[in-house]
PDB file of C-alpha atoms in Angstrom:
ATOM      1  CA  GLU A   1     -19.520 -16.058   1.097  1.00  0.00           C
ATOM      2  CA  VAL A   2     -19.042 -13.510   3.901  1.00  0.00           C
ATOM      3  CA  GLN A   3     -17.701 -16.295   6.110  1.00  0.00           C
ATOM      4  CA  THR A   4     -15.232 -17.303   3.379  1.00  0.00           C
ATOM      5  CA  VAL A   5     -13.985 -13.713   3.065  1.00  0.00           C
ATOM      6  CA  GLY A   6     -13.654 -13.476   6.859  1.00  0.00           C
ATOM      7  CA  GLY A   7     -11.717 -16.746   7.033  1.00  0.00           C
ATOM      8  CA  GLU A   8      -9.418 -15.634   4.233  1.00  0.00           C
ATOM      9  CA  ILE A   9      -8.783 -12.314   5.995  1.00  0.00           C
ATOM     10  CA  ASP A  10      -7.926 -14.125   9.230  1.00  0.00           C
ATOM     11  CA  ARG A  11      -5.509 -16.429   7.388  1.00  0.00           C
ATOM     12  CA  ILE A  12      -3.779 -13.524   5.623  1.00  0.00           C
ATOM     13  CA  THR A  13      -3.546 -11.468   8.817  1.00  0.00           C
ATOM     14  CA  LYS A  14      -1.995 -14.330  10.774  1.00  0.00           C
ATOM     15  CA  ALA A  15       0.548 -15.121   8.033  1.00  0.00           C
ATOM     16  CA  LEU A  16       1.662 -11.491   7.727  1.00  0.00           C
ATOM     17  CA  GLU A  17       1.854 -10.859  11.475  1.00  0.00           C
ATOM     18  CA  GLU A  18       3.980 -13.987  11.948  1.00  0.00           C
ATOM     19  CA  LYS A  19       6.454 -12.795   9.303  1.00  0.00           C
ATOM     20  CA  PHE A  20       6.658  -9.104  10.147  1.00  0.00           C
ATOM     21  CA  GLY A  21       5.572  -8.412  13.697  1.00  0.00           C
ATOM     22  CA  LYS A  22       5.569  -4.643  14.224  1.00  0.00           C
ATOM     23  CA  SER A  23       7.102  -3.740  10.834  1.00  0.00           C
ATOM     24  CA  LEU A  24       3.698  -4.153   9.273  1.00  0.00           C
ATOM     25  CA  MET A  25       0.256  -3.408  10.673  1.00  0.00           C
ATOM     26  CA  VAL A  26      -2.692  -5.376   9.328  1.00  0.00           C
ATOM     27  CA  THR A  27      -6.169  -3.985   9.913  1.00  0.00           C
ATOM     28  CA  GLN A  28      -9.591  -4.801   8.601  1.00  0.00           C
ATOM     29  CA  HIS A  29     -11.921  -2.030   7.415  1.00  0.00           C
ATOM     30  CA  HIS A  30     -15.307  -3.571   6.671  1.00  0.00           C
ATOM     31  CA  ASP A  31     -14.490  -6.165   3.998  1.00  0.00           C
ATOM     32  CA  ARG A  32     -11.122  -4.686   3.006  1.00  0.00           C
ATOM     33  CA  LEU A  33      -7.792  -5.699   4.440  1.00  0.00           C
ATOM     34  CA  VAL A  34      -5.213  -2.906   4.854  1.00  0.00           C
ATOM     35  CA  LEU A  35      -1.480  -3.567   5.205  1.00  0.00           C
ATOM     36  CA  THR A  36       0.292  -0.479   6.547  1.00  0.00           C
ATOM     37  CA  MET A  37       4.055  -0.085   6.276  1.00  0.00           C
ATOM     38  CA  LEU A  38       5.693   3.021   7.670  1.00  0.00           C
ATOM     39  CA  GLY A  39       7.592   5.078   5.125  1.00  0.00           C
ATOM     40  CA  GLN A  40      10.899   4.955   6.984  1.00  0.00           C
ATOM     41  CA  VAL A  41      10.835   1.148   6.817  1.00  0.00           C
ATOM     42  CA  LEU A  42      10.566   1.135   3.007  1.00  0.00           C
ATOM     43  CA  PHE A  43      12.224   4.395   1.892  1.00  0.00           C
ATOM     44  CA  GLU A  44      14.872   6.925   2.854  1.00  0.00           C
ATOM     45  CA  SER A  45      13.549  10.408   3.616  1.00  0.00           C
ATOM     46  CA  GLY A  46      12.404  12.157   0.440  1.00  0.00           C
ATOM     47  CA  GLU A  47      13.099   9.107  -1.741  1.00  0.00           C
ATOM     48  CA  ALA A  48      10.947   6.649  -3.668  1.00  0.00           C
ATOM     49  CA  GLU A  49      13.519   3.881  -4.143  1.00  0.00           C
ATOM     50  CA  LEU A  50      13.109   0.902  -1.810  1.00  0.00           C
ATOM     51  CA  THR A  51      15.820   0.519   0.840  1.00  0.00           C
ATOM     52  CA  PRO A  52      17.498  -2.890   1.340  1.00  0.00           C
ATOM     53  CA  LEU A  53      15.121  -3.492   4.275  1.00  0.00           C
ATOM     54  CA  GLY A  54      12.215  -2.300   2.119  1.00  0.00           C
ATOM     55  CA  LEU A  55      13.185  -4.789  -0.590  1.00  0.00           C
ATOM     56  CA  LYS A  56      13.300  -7.600   1.967  1.00  0.00           C
ATOM     57  CA  ILE A  57       9.883  -6.678   3.337  1.00  0.00           C
ATOM     58  CA  MET A  58       8.352  -6.283  -0.119  1.00  0.00           C
ATOM     59  CA  LYS A  59       9.720  -9.666  -1.189  1.00  0.00           C
ATOM     60  CA  GLN A  60       7.938 -11.363   1.695  1.00  0.00           C
ATOM     61  CA  VAL A  61       4.759  -9.288   1.383  1.00  0.00           C
ATOM     62  CA  GLY A  62       4.748  -9.931  -2.359  1.00  0.00           C
ATOM     63  CA  GLN A  63       4.993 -13.691  -1.839  1.00  0.00           C
ATOM     64  CA  VAL A  64       1.971 -13.646   0.455  1.00  0.00           C
ATOM     65  CA  LEU A  65      -0.051 -11.373  -1.839  1.00  0.00           C
ATOM     66  CA  ALA A  66       0.824 -13.341  -4.980  1.00  0.00           C
ATOM     67  CA  SER A  67      -0.488 -16.517  -3.349  1.00  0.00           C
ATOM     68  CA  LEU A  68      -3.953 -15.069  -2.835  1.00  0.00           C
ATOM     69  CA  PRO A  69      -6.646 -15.967  -5.340  1.00  0.00           C
ATOM     70  CA  GLU A  70      -9.116 -13.415  -6.687  1.00  0.00           C
ATOM     71  CA  LYS A  71      -7.495 -10.332  -5.226  1.00  0.00           C
ATOM     72  CA  TYR A  72      -7.624  -6.693  -6.246  1.00  0.00           C
ATOM     73  CA  ILE A  73      -5.069  -4.415  -4.678  1.00  0.00           C
ATOM     74  CA  GLN A  74      -4.701  -0.660  -4.424  1.00  0.00           C
ATOM     75  CA  VAL A  75      -1.332   0.673  -3.273  1.00  0.00           C
ATOM     76  CA  GLU A  76      -1.666   4.031  -1.510  1.00  0.00           C
ATOM     77  CA  GLY A  77       1.195   6.427  -0.780  1.00  0.00           C
ATOM     78  CA  HIS A  78       0.897   8.945   2.087  1.00  0.00           C
ATOM     79  CA  THR A  79       3.186  11.699   3.394  1.00  0.00           C
ATOM     80  CA  ASP A  80       3.291  14.090   6.323  1.00  0.00           C
ATOM     81  CA  ASN A  81       2.604  17.804   5.808  1.00  0.00           C
ATOM     82  CA  ASN A  82       6.239  18.939   5.669  1.00  0.00           C
ATOM     83  CA  PRO A  83       6.840  20.588   2.300  1.00  0.00           C
ATOM     84  CA  ILE A  84       9.558  19.298   0.021  1.00  0.00           C
ATOM     85  CA  TYR A  85      12.452  21.720  -0.330  1.00  0.00           C
ATOM     86  CA  GLY A  86      15.911  22.116  -1.808  1.00  0.00           C
ATOM     87  CA  GLN A  87      17.210  19.793  -4.505  1.00  0.00           C
ATOM     88  CA  LEU A  88      14.405  17.294  -3.881  1.00  0.00           C
ATOM     89  CA  GLN A  89      11.915  19.766  -5.354  1.00  0.00           C
ATOM     90  CA  LYS A  90      13.377  19.153  -8.792  1.00  0.00           C
ATOM     91  CA  ARG A  91      12.380  15.505  -8.564  1.00  0.00           C
ATOM     92  CA  TYR A  92       9.256  15.808  -6.379  1.00  0.00           C
ATOM     93  CA  PRO A  93       7.829  19.344  -6.512  1.00  0.00           C
ATOM     94  CA  THR A  94       5.244  18.492  -3.824  1.00  0.00           C
ATOM     95  CA  ASN A  95       4.174  15.658  -1.556  1.00  0.00           C
ATOM     96  CA  TRP A  96       1.687  14.630  -4.263  1.00  0.00           C
ATOM     97  CA  GLU A  97       4.529  13.534  -6.538  1.00  0.00           C
ATOM     98  CA  LEU A  98       6.445  11.841  -3.717  1.00  0.00           C
ATOM     99  CA  SER A  99       3.450   9.879  -2.421  1.00  0.00           C
ATOM    100  CA  THR A 100       2.489   8.807  -5.938  1.00  0.00           C
ATOM    101  CA  ALA A 101       6.071   7.790  -6.764  1.00  0.00           C
ATOM    102  CA  ARG A 102       6.276   5.639  -3.623  1.00  0.00           C
ATOM    103  CA  ALA A 103       2.953   3.933  -4.355  1.00  0.00           C
ATOM    104  CA  THR A 104       4.068   3.304  -7.932  1.00  0.00           C
ATOM    105  CA  THR A 105       7.403   1.858  -6.759  1.00  0.00           C
ATOM    106  CA  VAL A 106       5.589  -0.670  -4.568  1.00  0.00           C
ATOM    107  CA  LEU A 107       3.105  -1.471  -7.347  1.00  0.00           C
ATOM    108  CA  ARG A 108       5.895  -2.031  -9.888  1.00  0.00           C
ATOM    109  CA  TYR A 109       7.725  -4.269  -7.426  1.00  0.00           C
ATOM    110  CA  LEU A 110       4.615  -6.432  -7.062  1.00  0.00           C
ATOM    111  CA  ILE A 111       4.213  -6.713 -10.838  1.00  0.00           C
ATOM    112  CA  GLU A 112       7.869  -7.111 -11.819  1.00  0.00           C
ATOM    113  CA  GLN A 113       9.170  -9.241  -8.950  1.00  0.00           C
ATOM    114  CA  THR A 114       6.176 -11.425  -8.080  1.00  0.00           C
ATOM    115  CA  GLY A 115       4.439 -11.640 -11.435  1.00  0.00           C
ATOM    116  CA  MET A 116       1.159 -10.319 -10.095  1.00  0.00           C
ATOM    117  CA  ASP A 117      -1.429  -9.434 -12.732  1.00  0.00           C
ATOM    118  CA  ARG A 118      -1.192  -5.706 -13.482  1.00  0.00           C
ATOM    119  CA  ASN A 119      -4.932  -5.667 -14.162  1.00  0.00           C
ATOM    120  CA  GLN A 120      -5.516  -6.427 -10.484  1.00  0.00           C
ATOM    121  CA  LEU A 121      -3.414  -3.519  -9.183  1.00  0.00           C
ATOM    122  CA  SER A 122      -3.646   0.259  -8.966  1.00  0.00           C
ATOM    123  CA  ALA A 123      -1.565   2.995  -7.322  1.00  0.00           C
ATOM    124  CA  THR A 124      -2.698   6.243  -5.740  1.00  0.00           C
ATOM    125  CA  GLY A 125      -0.844   9.082  -4.035  1.00  0.00           C
ATOM    126  CA  TYR A 126      -2.675  10.994  -1.309  1.00  0.00           C
ATOM    127  CA  ALA A 127       0.138  13.334  -0.183  1.00  0.00           C
ATOM    128  CA  ASP A 128      -0.789  14.612   3.302  1.00  0.00           C
ATOM    129  CA  THR A 129      -4.575  14.577   2.784  1.00  0.00           C
ATOM    130  CA  ARG A 130      -5.331  11.449   4.854  1.00  0.00           C
ATOM    131  CA  PRO A 131      -3.320  11.654   8.072  1.00  0.00           C
ATOM    132  CA  VAL A 132      -3.755   8.967  10.710  1.00  0.00           C
ATOM    133  CA  GLN A 133      -2.119  11.131  13.412  1.00  0.00           C
ATOM    134  CA  THR A 134      -1.557  14.812  14.012  1.00  0.00           C
ATOM    135  CA  ASN A 135       1.342  16.375  12.128  1.00  0.00           C
ATOM    136  CA  ASP A 136       2.181  18.463  15.222  1.00  0.00           C
ATOM    137  CA  SER A 137       4.815  16.008  16.473  1.00  0.00           C
ATOM    138  CA  GLU A 138       7.617  13.995  14.887  1.00  0.00           C
ATOM    139  CA  GLU A 139       5.962  10.786  16.074  1.00  0.00           C
ATOM    140  CA  GLY A 140       2.681  11.776  14.414  1.00  0.00           C
ATOM    141  CA  ARG A 141       4.415  12.773  11.185  1.00  0.00           C
ATOM    142  CA  ALA A 142       6.267   9.423  11.159  1.00  0.00           C
ATOM    143  CA  GLN A 143       2.924   7.591  11.397  1.00  0.00           C
ATOM    144  CA  ASN A 144       1.563   9.640   8.491  1.00  0.00           C
ATOM    145  CA  ARG A 145       4.505   8.749   6.211  1.00  0.00           C
ATOM    146  CA  ARG A 146       3.329   5.346   5.085  1.00  0.00           C
ATOM    147  CA  VAL A 147       2.364   3.044   2.253  1.00  0.00           C
ATOM    148  CA  GLU A 148      -0.871   1.114   2.524  1.00  0.00           C
ATOM    149  CA  ILE A 149      -1.708  -1.945   0.476  1.00  0.00           C
ATOM    150  CA  VAL A 150      -5.475  -2.324   0.378  1.00  0.00           C
ATOM    151  CA  LEU A 151      -6.911  -5.717  -0.569  1.00  0.00           C
ATOM    152  CA  TYR A 152     -10.423  -5.734  -1.941  1.00  0.00           C
ATOM    153  CA  PRO A 153     -12.481  -8.899  -2.291  1.00  0.00           C
ATOM    154  CA  GLU A 154     -13.273  -9.704  -5.904  1.00  0.00           C
ATOM    155  CA  GLN A 155     -16.971  -8.987  -5.558  1.00  0.00           C
ATOM    156  CA  LEU A 156     -16.275  -5.349  -4.574  1.00  0.00           C
ATOM    157  CA  TYR A 157     -13.820  -4.491  -7.318  1.00  0.00           C
ATOM    158  CA  LEU A 158     -15.311  -2.997 -10.474  1.00  0.00           C
ATOM    159  CA  THR A 159     -13.444  -4.608 -13.357  1.00  0.00           C
ATOM    160  CA  PRO A 160     -13.910  -3.677 -17.028  1.00  0.00           C
ATOM    161  CA  GLU A 161     -15.691  -7.008 -17.482  1.00  0.00           C
ATOM    162  CA  LYS A 162     -18.162  -6.153 -14.712  1.00  0.00           C
ATOM    163  CA  VAL A 163     -18.766  -2.683 -16.151  1.00  0.00           C
ATOM    164  CA  ALA A 164     -19.649  -4.262 -19.505  1.00  0.00           C
ATOM    165  CA  THR A 165     -22.378  -6.326 -17.841  1.00  0.00           C
ATOM    166  CA  LEU A 166     -24.057  -3.367 -16.112  1.00  0.00           C
ATOM    167  CA  ASN A 167     -27.447  -2.310 -17.417  1.00  0.00           C
ATOM    168  CA  PRO A 168     -27.925   1.437 -18.016  1.00  0.00           C
TER     169      PRO A 168
END
């Protein structure tokens, strides 16, 4: 089964890299596959509505993800550590709200536009708590503003059905 998961990961990685090149990074963390899209590719600064380019990317990513059998996906929103200020604070008081709104936007796109099963998806906002680079430079902050789509193999995802079968 491990070999099957590995082969599936290789197939997914190759398909996504062929379509997106540097717009999307695909990495493997143990038995999870992580698709990383930089925030500025999907969203305008301080916004949670997909840009025209973001819509194009999500359409293609969604097609690939929807074709996968037995998948469980968590969409994670991340920001840099710059506080939200001015008029944007009315909509997103902190980076927690912005990161969660972006993750939810991507999740809703996957459900509404690709027909993916909502029971196989979740969204989480991490604000600036999980940086991948230092926030001391603009380049580092740009890397930290991202959305990650994490694919879990079925055997790792705890579904309500699996919980019901657990013995106390």
